[in-house]
Amino acid sequence: MPEIKVLPEDVVSKIAAGEVIERPASVLKELIENSLDAGASKIEIEIKKAGRGLIRVHDDGRGMDREDLRLALGRHATSKLSVFDDLYSLATFGFRGEALYSVFAVSRLKLTSFKAGADSGYSIEGEGGRVIADLPAAPVKGTTIEAADLFFNTPARAKFMKSDAAERSHLIKTVEEAALANAGVSFRLVIDGAELLNLPALPGGLWENLKNRAAAIFGKSVYAGLARVEGKTPGMAVYGLVSRPDALGATRANQHYFVNRRPVSSALLRQALYRGYGHMLTGRHPACAVFIELDPGAFDANIHPQKRDVKFSSENEIFKTVSNTVHEELLKKQTAAVAMAAPEAGRQFTAPDVPAYREAAAPPAPAAEAPGLFEAPTAHPHGGLQPVAADWRASDLSYLGQLAKSYLLFESDGGLLVVDQHAAQERVLFEKYLDEFSRGAVKVQPLLVPLEAELSRSQMETVLKWRDWMKSAGFEIDQRGPAVALLRAAPALFYFSQPAFAEFLGYLSEVLGEPERAAEEIKRNVIATMACKKSIKAHDFVKPQEALRLMDDLRRTKDSYHCPHGRPTLFHLSGVDIARRFQRGSAA
Ligand code: ADP
Ligand code: MG
């Protein structure tokens, strides 16, 4: 008996399906691409039960006749490629003829289509790869494909599905990417009866439509920080929208890269973009929709089952063109922005969030000029005749005053104690809040006027997943409309401005992931850190009693030397250090 067997067709089809169809969003991506390949100008999408119940895509494209419909379901059935070399000159999204075959293998599928000139529309229905019915249908222009009960016959795969909310956010992202890349096509997305996206294509040209899309998809606040970039080298064009250096975000969410309008994940493109920002980046991340147009022969989209990776034939050229284009355009804009911002320059030390480009443009602060000064006493070299900096908590403080509305100065132990007011306040708030939280006693303050945050649809999905947990953390969040979150109550310790709340929520929705996954302590630390950072004090000026009270509070914290982000809260310049500066020798 031979041990090698040829696998039966239905097993083969499920294996193939596993590569192309990883999750509901992969089905949706393939169906949208087919509609685009069919020349659709309008694509309507309906989703039920996070895509497991139903994924329905209706387009007004060129349609299929009865014969095409039957052929379309077969493996390697494609109208887009006939000889291998065509693979390198294709302008269509599909070419492998695997998508419908794969979807058919793992769902109950119904295709309805009408092709101009045919005597009637046709509809074909089946499940798990077997055709059940084939009937005439109404002559409605275009094609409708409905994939129901996804993975009904592959329970093992169904188990790998994430939560509904996670699958929904992948589905939404798929439509968002298609809509960014095909700004001339109308998109509408309805999930469980609610319209999440309605993006008509207006007669305004590429940039107009791209801007409208970006505003709808990124949300107004991210959109407001975007700048247009555009560049060309022989054989290649780059264009798109990227964050201005003063409008960077906390994470990499909202980054979209496209090669010939195909969404790709490409470390090369991301690195090229980042290089374009150079020193302006300061650890933060741009939002972007970057489009690369290349000759189809200059890259290979066939190296990944879901065509998400691409291989470029001339990586260096692409890297250089992208980074130079971004860099030059940003520099132009930065010069304009600095010129406009100049009268404000004196305010930069009191502004809670100094725009990154001004920070970067200023000469670096001589932070580490005197080594050791910025370290906590525990890190000081102890021993010998070296004067040991005393623990500030043990000494009396007398308040000397405030510097640049940012630093508090105290006489302490015969030396000078310099405290970063915001960092100290953050540390105090952070520990007070975590303490209340761990005792289950977060004091909550309802807001008379709720604060609004406009989010992207996928961020909104994440926020909704976290709503219950956020409530236990003292934040009462509601939804208004598909993409506006409302803050109705917050921990009494915090005070948020409207933009700060929007940033806080945007950041959380990007870093938190799945509520049930993360450890409770990590979740608490993340929310406490972010809330402290975004919660600004009502005024920067501090009265002497307030300064001393802050120091009392700080004295009681577990780590009075660092803010929750790890920056120092204070340093001590001893009498000896000061004397040395005046060359008075080592006598204190
Ligand atoms: P591919 O897109 O790689 O060719 P698919 O399995 O996705 O393979 O589709 C098979 C074929 O079915 C396509 O080549 C196309 O001719 C036809 N087809 C699929 N979807 C549509 C649609 N929405 N409108 C018109 N034709 C379609
Ligand atoms: Mg296809």
Coordinates of C-alpha atoms and ligand atoms in Angstrom, one line a residue:
M1 CA 0.0 0.0 0.0
P2 CA 1.6 3.3 -1.0
E3 CA 1.6 5.9 1.8
I4 CA 1.4 8.9 -0.5
K5 CA -2.2 9.8 -1.4
V6 CA -3.6 12.5 -3.7
L7 CA -5.8 14.7 -1.6
P8 CA -9.5 14.8 -2.5
E9 CA -10.7 18.0 -4.2
D10 CA -12.7 19.3 -1.3
V11 CA -9.6 19.1 1.0
V12 CA -7.5 20.8 -1.6
S13 CA -10.0 23.6 -1.9
K14 CA -10.1 24.2 1.8
I15 CA -6.3 24.3 2.1
A16 CA -6.2 26.8 -0.7
A17 CA -8.9 28.8 0.9
G18 CA -6.9 28.9 4.1
E19 CA -4.1 30.8 2.4
V20 CA -6.2 33.4 0.7
I21 CA -9.1 33.6 3.2
E22 CA -7.7 34.1 6.6
R23 CA -10.6 36.0 8.1
P24 CA -13.8 37.8 7.0
A25 CA -11.8 40.9 6.0
S26 CA -9.9 38.8 3.4
V27 CA -13.1 37.8 1.7
L28 CA -14.2 41.4 1.6
K29 CA -10.9 42.6 0.2
E30 CA -11.1 40.0 -2.6
L31 CA -14.7 40.9 -3.5
I32 CA -14.0 44.6 -3.5
E33 CA -10.9 44.1 -5.7
N34 CA -13.1 42.1 -8.2
S35 CA -15.6 44.9 -8.3
L36 CA -12.8 47.4 -9.0
D37 CA -11.4 45.2 -11.6
A38 CA -14.8 45.0 -13.2
G39 CA -14.7 48.8 -13.6
A40 CA -17.3 49.6 -10.9
S41 CA -18.0 53.2 -10.1
K42 CA -20.1 52.4 -7.1
I43 CA -19.5 49.7 -4.5
E44 CA -22.0 48.9 -1.7
I45 CA -21.1 46.6 1.1
E46 CA -23.2 45.0 3.7
I47 CA -21.9 43.1 6.7
K48 CA -23.7 41.0 9.3
K49 CA -22.3 39.5 12.4
A50 CA -18.8 40.7 11.9
G51 CA -18.7 39.0 8.5
R52 CA -19.4 35.6 9.8
G53 CA -23.1 36.0 9.1
L54 CA -22.9 37.7 5.7
I55 CA -20.6 39.7 3.5
R56 CA -22.5 41.2 0.6
V57 CA -20.8 43.3 -2.1
H58 CA -22.8 44.9 -4.9
D59 CA -21.2 46.8 -7.8
D60 CA -22.2 48.5 -11.0
G61 CA -19.3 47.0 -13.0
R62 CA -19.4 45.2 -16.3
G63 CA -21.0 42.0 -14.9
M64 CA -20.8 38.4 -16.0
D65 CA -23.1 36.2 -18.2
R66 CA -24.2 32.8 -17.3
E67 CA -21.2 31.0 -18.7
D68 CA -18.8 33.4 -16.9
L69 CA -20.6 32.9 -13.7
R70 CA -20.0 29.2 -13.7
L71 CA -16.4 29.5 -14.7
A72 CA -15.7 32.2 -12.1
L73 CA -16.1 29.7 -9.3
G74 CA -13.5 27.3 -10.6
R75 CA -9.9 27.2 -9.5
H76 CA -7.5 29.3 -11.5
A77 CA -10.5 30.8 -13.4
T78 CA -9.6 34.3 -14.3
S79 CA -10.3 36.7 -17.1
K80 CA -7.2 38.7 -16.3
L81 CA -4.2 36.5 -17.1
S82 CA -3.6 33.9 -19.7
V83 CA 0.2 33.4 -20.1
F84 CA 2.7 33.6 -17.3
D85 CA 4.5 36.7 -18.6
D86 CA 1.2 38.7 -18.3
L87 CA 1.8 38.5 -14.5
Y88 CA 4.4 41.3 -14.9
S89 CA 2.3 43.7 -16.9
L90 CA -1.0 43.5 -15.1
A91 CA -3.0 46.5 -14.1
T92 CA -5.7 44.6 -12.3
F93 CA -5.9 43.6 -8.6
G94 CA -6.7 40.0 -9.2
F95 CA -4.9 37.6 -11.5
R96 CA -4.7 34.2 -9.8
G97 CA -8.3 33.2 -10.2
E98 CA -8.3 31.8 -6.7
A99 CA -10.5 34.2 -4.7
L100 CA -14.0 33.2 -5.6
Y101 CA -12.9 29.5 -5.7
S102 CA -11.6 29.9 -2.1
V103 CA -14.6 31.8 -0.8
F104 CA -16.9 29.3 -2.3
A105 CA -15.0 26.5 -0.5
V106 CA -15.7 27.9 2.9
S107 CA -19.1 29.6 2.7
R108 CA -22.6 29.6 1.3
L109 CA -22.1 31.7 -1.8
K110 CA -24.6 33.4 -4.1
L111 CA -23.5 35.3 -7.2
T112 CA -26.0 37.4 -9.2
S113 CA -24.9 39.3 -12.2
F114 CA -26.0 40.9 -15.4
K115 CA -23.8 41.7 -18.4
A116 CA -24.9 44.2 -21.0
G117 CA -26.2 42.4 -24.1
A118 CA -27.2 39.2 -22.2
D119 CA -30.9 38.2 -22.5
S120 CA -31.3 38.1 -18.7
G121 CA -29.4 38.3 -15.4
Y122 CA -28.2 35.1 -13.8
S123 CA -27.8 33.9 -10.4
I124 CA -25.8 30.9 -9.1
E125 CA -25.8 29.5 -5.7
G126 CA -23.9 26.9 -3.8
E127 CA -22.1 26.0 -0.6
G128 CA -18.8 24.4 0.4
G129 CA -17.7 24.4 -3.3
R130 CA -20.8 22.7 -4.7
V131 CA -23.3 24.4 -7.0
I132 CA -26.9 24.0 -5.8
A133 CA -28.9 26.2 -8.1
D134 CA -28.5 28.2 -11.3
L135 CA -31.4 30.5 -12.1
P136 CA -32.3 33.6 -14.2
A137 CA -32.3 36.8 -12.4
A138 CA -33.4 40.4 -12.9
P139 CA -31.3 42.4 -15.4
V140 CA -29.7 44.8 -12.8
K141 CA -26.4 46.3 -13.9
G142 CA -23.4 44.8 -12.3
T143 CA -22.7 42.0 -9.9
T144 CA -23.8 41.1 -6.3
I145 CA -21.9 38.6 -4.4
E146 CA -23.1 37.3 -1.1
A147 CA -20.9 35.1 1.1
A148 CA -22.9 33.7 4.1
D149 CA -22.0 31.5 7.0
L150 CA -18.3 31.9 6.5
F151 CA -16.2 28.9 7.7
F152 CA -19.4 26.9 8.4
N153 CA -17.5 23.8 7.2
T154 CA -14.1 24.5 8.6
P155 CA -14.7 24.8 12.4
A156 CA -11.0 24.7 13.2
R157 CA -10.5 28.0 11.2
A158 CA -13.6 29.5 12.7
K159 CA -12.0 29.1 16.1
F160 CA -9.1 31.3 15.1
M161 CA -11.5 34.2 14.6
K162 CA -10.9 37.1 17.0
S163 CA -13.7 38.9 18.8
D164 CA -16.5 40.4 16.7
A165 CA -15.2 43.8 17.4
A166 CA -11.7 42.9 16.2
E167 CA -13.0 41.3 13.0
R168 CA -15.2 44.3 12.4
S169 CA -12.3 46.7 12.7
H170 CA -10.4 44.7 10.1
L171 CA -13.4 44.8 7.8
I172 CA -13.7 48.5 8.2
K173 CA -10.0 49.0 7.6
T174 CA -10.3 47.0 4.4
V175 CA -13.0 49.4 3.1
E176 CA -11.1 52.4 4.3
E177 CA -8.0 51.4 2.4
A178 CA -9.9 50.6 -0.8
A179 CA -11.7 54.0 -0.5
L180 CA -8.4 55.9 0.0
A181 CA -6.8 54.1 -3.0
N182 CA -9.8 54.5 -5.3
A183 CA -11.0 58.0 -4.6
G184 CA -13.0 58.1 -7.9
V185 CA -15.2 55.2 -6.8
S186 CA -18.2 55.6 -4.4
F187 CA -18.2 53.4 -1.3
R188 CA -20.9 52.7 1.2
L189 CA -20.5 50.3 4.1
V190 CA -23.4 49.1 6.3
I191 CA -22.7 46.9 9.3
D192 CA -25.6 45.2 11.1
G193 CA -28.0 47.8 9.6
A194 CA -25.9 50.9 10.5
E195 CA -24.2 53.0 7.9
L196 CA -20.6 53.3 8.8
L197 CA -19.2 54.9 5.7
N198 CA -20.8 56.7 2.9
L199 CA -18.2 58.1 0.6
P200 CA -19.6 59.4 -2.7
A201 CA -17.2 60.1 -5.5
L202 CA -17.6 63.8 -6.3
P203 CA -16.7 65.4 -9.6
G204 CA -13.7 67.2 -8.1
G205 CA -10.6 65.3 -9.4
L206 CA -8.2 63.1 -7.5
W207 CA -7.0 65.5 -4.8
E208 CA -10.4 66.7 -3.9
N209 CA -11.7 63.2 -3.5
L210 CA -8.6 62.0 -1.7
K211 CA -8.9 64.8 0.8
N212 CA -12.6 64.2 1.4
R213 CA -11.8 60.5 1.9
A214 CA -9.0 61.3 4.3
A215 CA -11.2 63.6 6.3
A216 CA -13.9 61.0 6.6
I217 CA -11.5 58.1 7.4
F218 CA -8.9 59.7 9.6
G219 CA -11.3 61.9 11.5
K220 CA -11.1 65.7 11.5
S221 CA -8.3 66.2 13.9
V222 CA -5.8 63.9 12.2
Y223 CA -6.9 65.2 8.8
A224 CA -6.2 68.8 9.9
G225 CA -2.6 67.9 10.5
L226 CA -2.0 66.4 7.0
A227 CA 0.1 68.0 4.2
R228 CA 0.1 67.1 0.6
V229 CA 3.3 65.6 -0.9
E230 CA 4.1 64.9 -4.5
G231 CA 7.3 63.9 -6.4
K232 CA 8.5 62.1 -9.5
T233 CA 11.6 60.3 -10.7
P234 CA 11.9 58.4 -14.0
G235 CA 9.6 55.4 -13.9
M236 CA 8.1 56.3 -10.6
A237 CA 5.7 58.7 -9.0
V238 CA 5.0 59.3 -5.3
Y239 CA 2.1 61.3 -3.9
G240 CA -0.2 61.4 -0.9
L241 CA -1.0 63.0 2.4
V242 CA 1.3 62.8 5.4
S243 CA 1.3 64.4 8.8
R244 CA 3.0 67.7 9.3
P245 CA 5.9 67.4 11.7
D246 CA 3.9 69.4 14.3
A247 CA 0.9 67.0 14.1
L248 CA 2.5 63.6 14.7
G249 CA 0.6 60.9 16.7
A250 CA 1.5 58.5 19.4
T251 CA 1.3 55.3 17.3
R252 CA 1.5 53.9 13.8
A253 CA -2.2 53.6 13.3
N254 CA -3.5 55.6 10.4
Q255 CA -0.6 54.7 8.2
H256 CA -1.5 53.4 4.7
Y257 CA 0.9 52.6 1.9
F258 CA -0.2 51.7 -1.6
V259 CA 1.7 50.4 -4.6
N260 CA -0.3 50.9 -7.8
R261 CA -3.3 51.4 -5.5
R262 CA -2.8 48.1 -3.8
P263 CA -2.6 48.4 0.0
V264 CA 0.7 46.9 1.1
S265 CA 2.6 46.4 4.3
S266 CA 6.1 47.4 3.5
A267 CA 8.9 48.0 5.9
L268 CA 10.9 49.6 3.1
L269 CA 8.2 52.3 2.5
R270 CA 7.7 52.9 6.1
Q271 CA 11.4 53.4 6.7
A272 CA 11.6 55.7 3.7
L273 CA 8.8 57.8 5.0
Y274 CA 10.4 58.0 8.5
R275 CA 13.7 58.9 6.9
G276 CA 11.9 61.8 5.1
Y277 CA 11.1 63.3 8.5
G278 CA 14.6 62.9 9.8
H279 CA 15.1 64.6 13.1
M280 CA 11.6 66.1 13.0
L281 CA 10.1 62.8 14.2
T282 CA 11.1 62.9 17.9
G283 CA 9.7 59.4 18.7
R284 CA 6.3 60.1 17.3
H285 CA 4.5 58.8 14.3
P286 CA 3.0 60.3 11.2
A287 CA -0.4 59.4 9.7
C288 CA -0.2 58.9 6.0
A289 CA -1.8 57.7 2.8
V290 CA 1.2 57.3 0.5
F291 CA 0.8 56.2 -3.0
I292 CA 3.6 54.8 -5.2
E293 CA 2.9 54.4 -8.9
L294 CA 5.3 52.1 -10.7
D295 CA 5.5 50.2 -13.9
P296 CA 3.8 46.9 -13.2
G297 CA 7.0 45.1 -14.2
A298 CA 8.9 46.9 -11.4
F299 CA 7.5 44.9 -8.5
D300 CA 6.0 41.5 -7.8
A301 CA 2.7 41.3 -6.0
N302 CA 2.6 37.6 -6.2
I303 CA 4.8 36.7 -3.3
H304 CA 2.1 36.7 -0.7
P305 CA -1.2 34.7 -0.6
Q306 CA -3.1 37.9 0.2
K307 CA -0.9 40.0 -2.0
R308 CA -0.2 42.2 1.1
D309 CA 3.6 42.1 0.6
V310 CA 5.3 43.3 -2.5
K311 CA 8.8 42.8 -3.8
F312 CA 10.5 45.8 -5.6
S313 CA 13.1 45.3 -8.3
S314 CA 14.9 48.5 -7.4
E315 CA 14.5 49.1 -3.6
N316 CA 17.2 51.8 -3.4
E317 CA 15.5 54.0 -6.0
I318 CA 12.2 53.7 -4.3
F319 CA 13.6 54.4 -0.9
K320 CA 15.4 57.5 -2.1
T321 CA 12.4 58.9 -4.1
V322 CA 10.0 58.4 -1.2
S323 CA 12.3 59.8 1.5
N324 CA 13.4 62.8 -0.7
T325 CA 9.9 63.7 -1.7
V326 CA 8.7 63.7 1.8
H327 CA 11.7 65.5 3.1
E328 CA 11.6 68.3 0.5
E329 CA 7.9 68.9 0.8
L330 CA 8.0 68.9 4.6
L331 CA 10.9 71.3 4.7
K332 CA 9.0 73.7 2.4
K333 CA 6.1 73.5 4.8
Q334 CA 8.1 73.8 7.9
T335 CA 9.7 77.0 6.7
A336 CA 6.3 78.4 6.0
A337 CA 5.0 77.3 9.4
V338 CA 7.9 78.6 11.4
A339 CA 7.6 82.0 9.7
M340 CA 3.9 82.1 10.7
A341 CA 4.6 80.9 14.2
A342 CA 7.4 83.3 14.9
P343 CA 5.5 85.8 17.0
E344 CA 4.5 83.0 19.3
A345 CA 8.0 81.7 19.8
G346 CA 8.3 83.2 23.3
R347 CA 5.5 81.0 24.5
Q348 CA 7.2 77.7 23.8
F349 CA 8.2 76.9 27.3
T350 CA 4.7 77.2 28.8
A351 CA 2.8 75.4 26.0
P352 CA 1.9 71.9 27.2
D353 CA 2.8 70.3 23.9
V354 CA 5.5 72.1 22.1
P355 CA 5.2 71.4 18.4
A356 CA 7.9 69.0 17.4
Y357 CA 9.3 71.1 14.6
R358 CA 10.0 74.0 16.8
E359 CA 11.6 71.8 19.4
A360 CA 13.7 70.3 16.7
A361 CA 14.6 73.6 15.2
A362 CA 15.9 75.0 18.4
P363 CA 19.4 74.1 19.4
P364 CA 19.5 71.1 21.7
A365 CA 19.3 72.0 25.4
P366 CA 22.7 71.5 27.1
A367 CA 21.1 68.8 29.2
A368 CA 24.1 66.6 30.0
E369 CA 26.7 69.3 30.4
A370 CA 27.4 68.5 34.0
P371 CA 27.4 64.7 34.2
G372 CA 25.6 63.2 37.1
L373 CA 23.5 66.3 37.9
F374 CA 20.4 64.8 36.4
E375 CA 20.6 61.6 38.2
A376 CA 18.7 60.5 41.3
P377 CA 20.9 60.1 44.4
T378 CA 20.6 56.4 44.3
A379 CA 22.5 56.4 41.0
H380 CA 25.2 58.7 42.3
P381 CA 28.6 57.2 42.9
H382 CA 28.8 56.8 46.7
G383 CA 32.0 56.5 48.6
G384 CA 35.3 58.2 49.2
L385 CA 35.3 61.9 49.8
Q386 CA 32.7 62.4 47.1
P387 CA 30.0 64.4 48.7
V388 CA 26.8 62.3 48.5
A389 CA 23.7 64.2 47.4
A390 CA 21.2 63.9 50.2
D391 CA 17.8 62.4 49.6
W392 CA 15.8 65.5 49.1
R393 CA 12.9 64.0 51.0
A394 CA 14.8 64.1 54.2
S395 CA 15.5 67.8 54.1
D396 CA 13.5 71.0 54.6
L397 CA 12.6 72.9 51.6
S398 CA 12.2 76.6 51.2
Y399 CA 10.6 77.8 48.0
L400 CA 12.6 80.3 46.0
G401 CA 10.4 80.7 43.0
Q402 CA 9.3 79.6 39.6
L403 CA 11.5 79.6 36.4
A404 CA 10.0 79.9 32.9
K405 CA 6.6 78.9 34.3
S406 CA 7.9 75.3 34.2
Y407 CA 10.4 74.7 36.9
L408 CA 10.1 75.2 40.7
L409 CA 13.2 76.2 42.6
F410 CA 13.8 75.3 46.2
E411 CA 16.7 75.7 48.6
S412 CA 17.4 72.3 50.0
D413 CA 20.3 71.0 52.1
G414 CA 22.5 74.0 51.3
G415 CA 21.9 73.5 47.6
L416 CA 19.4 74.1 44.9
L417 CA 16.6 71.7 44.1
V418 CA 15.1 72.1 40.6
V419 CA 11.8 70.5 40.0
D420 CA 10.0 70.0 36.7
Q421 CA 6.5 71.1 37.7
H422 CA 4.6 69.1 35.1
A423 CA 6.7 65.9 35.6
A424 CA 6.1 66.2 39.4
Q425 CA 2.4 66.7 39.0
E426 CA 2.2 63.8 36.7
R427 CA 3.9 61.5 39.2
V428 CA 1.6 62.6 42.0
L429 CA -1.5 62.2 39.9
F430 CA -0.4 58.9 38.6
E431 CA 0.1 57.3 42.0
K432 CA -3.0 58.9 43.5
Y433 CA -5.1 57.6 40.6
L434 CA -3.6 54.1 40.7
D435 CA -4.2 54.0 44.4
E436 CA -7.9 55.0 44.1
F437 CA -8.2 52.4 41.2
S438 CA -6.7 49.5 43.2
R439 CA -9.0 50.3 46.1
G440 CA -12.0 50.3 43.7
A441 CA -12.6 53.9 44.8
V442 CA -12.0 56.1 41.7
K443 CA -13.8 59.4 42.4
V444 CA -15.8 60.2 39.3
Q445 CA -16.8 63.6 38.2
P446 CA -19.7 63.9 35.7
L447 CA -19.0 66.6 33.0
L448 CA -21.6 69.3 32.6
V449 CA -20.7 69.5 28.9
P450 CA -19.5 66.2 27.5
L451 CA -16.2 66.3 25.6
E452 CA -16.2 65.0 22.0
A453 CA -13.5 63.1 20.2
E454 CA -13.8 62.4 16.5
L455 CA -12.1 59.1 15.7
S456 CA -11.6 56.8 12.7
R457 CA -14.2 54.1 12.4
S458 CA -11.8 51.4 13.4
Q459 CA -10.6 53.4 16.5
M460 CA -14.3 53.8 17.5
E461 CA -14.7 50.0 17.3
T462 CA -11.8 49.6 19.7
V463 CA -13.1 52.2 22.1
L464 CA -16.5 50.4 22.2
K465 CA -14.7 47.2 23.1
W466 CA -13.1 49.0 26.0
R467 CA -16.2 50.9 27.2
D468 CA -17.0 48.7 30.2
W469 CA -13.5 48.5 31.4
M470 CA -13.1 52.3 30.9
K471 CA -16.1 52.7 33.2
S472 CA -14.4 50.8 35.9
A473 CA -11.4 53.1 35.4
G474 CA -13.7 56.1 36.0
F475 CA -14.3 57.1 32.4
E476 CA -17.8 57.1 31.1
I477 CA -17.8 57.0 27.3
D478 CA -20.7 57.1 24.9
Q479 CA -21.0 57.0 21.2
R480 CA -22.6 59.6 19.1
G481 CA -22.8 58.9 15.5
P482 CA -20.6 56.3 13.9
A483 CA -17.3 58.0 14.8
V484 CA -17.8 60.5 17.6
A485 CA -17.0 59.4 21.2
L486 CA -18.4 61.4 24.1
L487 CA -16.8 61.7 27.5
R488 CA -19.6 62.1 30.1
A489 CA -17.7 61.6 33.3
A490 CA -14.0 61.3 34.2
P491 CA -12.0 60.6 37.3
A492 CA -12.1 63.8 39.5
L493 CA -8.3 63.9 39.6
F494 CA -8.0 64.7 35.9
Y495 CA -8.9 67.7 33.9
F496 CA -9.0 67.3 30.1
S497 CA -9.3 69.9 27.4
Q498 CA -11.3 68.8 24.4
P499 CA -8.2 68.3 22.1
A500 CA -6.4 66.5 24.9
F501 CA -9.3 64.1 25.4
A502 CA -9.4 63.4 21.7
E503 CA -5.7 62.6 21.7
F504 CA -6.0 60.5 24.9
L505 CA -8.8 58.4 23.4
G506 CA -7.1 58.1 20.0
Y507 CA -3.9 56.9 21.7
L508 CA -5.7 54.4 23.9
S509 CA -7.7 53.0 21.0
E510 CA -4.4 52.3 19.2
V511 CA -2.4 50.8 22.0
L512 CA -4.9 48.8 24.0
G513 CA -5.7 45.9 21.7
E514 CA -8.1 43.3 23.0
P515 CA -9.6 44.0 26.5
E516 CA -9.6 40.4 27.5
R517 CA -6.0 39.9 26.5
A518 CA -4.1 42.5 28.4
A519 CA -3.1 42.0 32.1
E520 CA -5.1 44.2 34.4
E521 CA -2.0 45.9 35.9
I522 CA -0.7 46.8 32.4
K523 CA -4.0 48.2 31.4
R524 CA -4.1 50.4 34.5
N525 CA -0.6 51.6 34.0
V526 CA -1.3 52.5 30.4
I527 CA -4.5 54.4 31.2
A528 CA -2.9 56.2 34.2
T529 CA 0.2 57.2 32.2
M530 CA -1.8 58.6 29.3
A531 CA -4.4 60.3 31.5
C532 CA -1.7 62.0 33.5
K533 CA 0.1 63.2 30.4
K534 CA -3.1 64.6 28.8
S535 CA -4.6 66.0 31.9
I536 CA -3.3 69.6 32.0
K537 CA -3.4 71.8 35.0
A538 CA -5.7 74.7 34.9
H539 CA -2.8 77.2 35.3
D540 CA 0.9 77.1 35.1
F541 CA 1.6 79.7 37.6
V542 CA 2.1 78.3 41.1
K543 CA 1.7 80.0 44.4
P544 CA 4.3 79.2 47.1
Q545 CA 1.8 77.2 49.2
E546 CA 0.9 75.2 46.1
A547 CA 4.5 74.5 45.3
L548 CA 5.1 73.2 48.8
R549 CA 2.0 71.1 48.8
L550 CA 3.1 69.6 45.5
M551 CA 6.4 68.7 47.1
D552 CA 4.6 67.2 50.1
D553 CA 2.6 65.0 47.7
L554 CA 5.7 64.1 45.8
R555 CA 7.5 63.1 49.0
R556 CA 4.8 60.5 49.6
T557 CA 5.1 58.8 46.1
K558 CA 6.9 55.6 45.6
D559 CA 9.2 57.1 42.9
S560 CA 9.6 60.8 43.4
Y561 CA 12.5 61.0 41.0
H562 CA 10.7 60.1 37.8
C563 CA 7.5 61.0 36.0
P564 CA 5.4 58.1 34.8
H565 CA 7.1 58.2 31.4
G566 CA 10.5 57.8 33.1
R567 CA 11.8 61.4 32.7
P568 CA 13.4 62.9 35.8
T569 CA 11.1 65.0 38.0
L570 CA 14.0 66.9 39.7
F571 CA 17.7 67.3 40.3
H572 CA 19.7 68.6 43.1
L573 CA 22.7 71.0 42.7
S574 CA 24.6 70.6 45.9
G575 CA 26.4 73.5 47.6
V576 CA 29.7 71.8 46.5
D577 CA 28.6 71.6 42.9
I578 CA 27.8 75.3 43.0
A579 CA 31.0 76.3 44.7
R580 CA 33.0 74.3 42.2
R581 CA 31.4 76.2 39.4
F582 CA 32.7 79.4 40.9
Q583 CA 36.1 77.7 41.3
R584 CA 35.9 78.0 45.1
G585 CA 37.6 74.6 45.6
S586 CA 35.9 71.7 47.3
A587 CA 35.1 73.3 50.6
A588 CA 31.3 73.4 50.9
Ligands
ADP1 P1 -9.2 36.9 -10.3 O1 -9.7 38.2 -9.7 O2 -7.8 36.6 -9.7 O3 -9.3 36.8 -11.7 P2 -11.4 35.7 -8.8 O4 -11.6 34.3 -8.3 O5 -11.3 36.8 -7.9 O6 -10.0 35.7 -9.7 O7 -12.5 36.0 -9.9 C1 -12.6 35.1 -11.0 C2 -13.2 35.9 -12.2 O8 -14.5 36.2 -12.0 C3 -12.5 37.2 -12.5 O9 -11.4 37.1 -13.3 C4 -13.6 38.0 -13.3 O10 -13.6 37.7 -14.6 C5 -14.9 37.4 -12.7 N1 -15.5 38.3 -11.6 C6 -15.3 38.1 -10.3 N2 -16.0 39.1 -9.6 C7 -16.5 39.9 -10.5 C8 -17.3 41.1 -10.5 N3 -17.7 41.7 -9.3 N4 -17.7 41.7 -11.7 C9 -17.4 41.1 -12.9 N5 -16.6 40.0 -13.0 C10 -16.2 39.4 -11.8
MG2 MG -10.1 38.6 -7.8

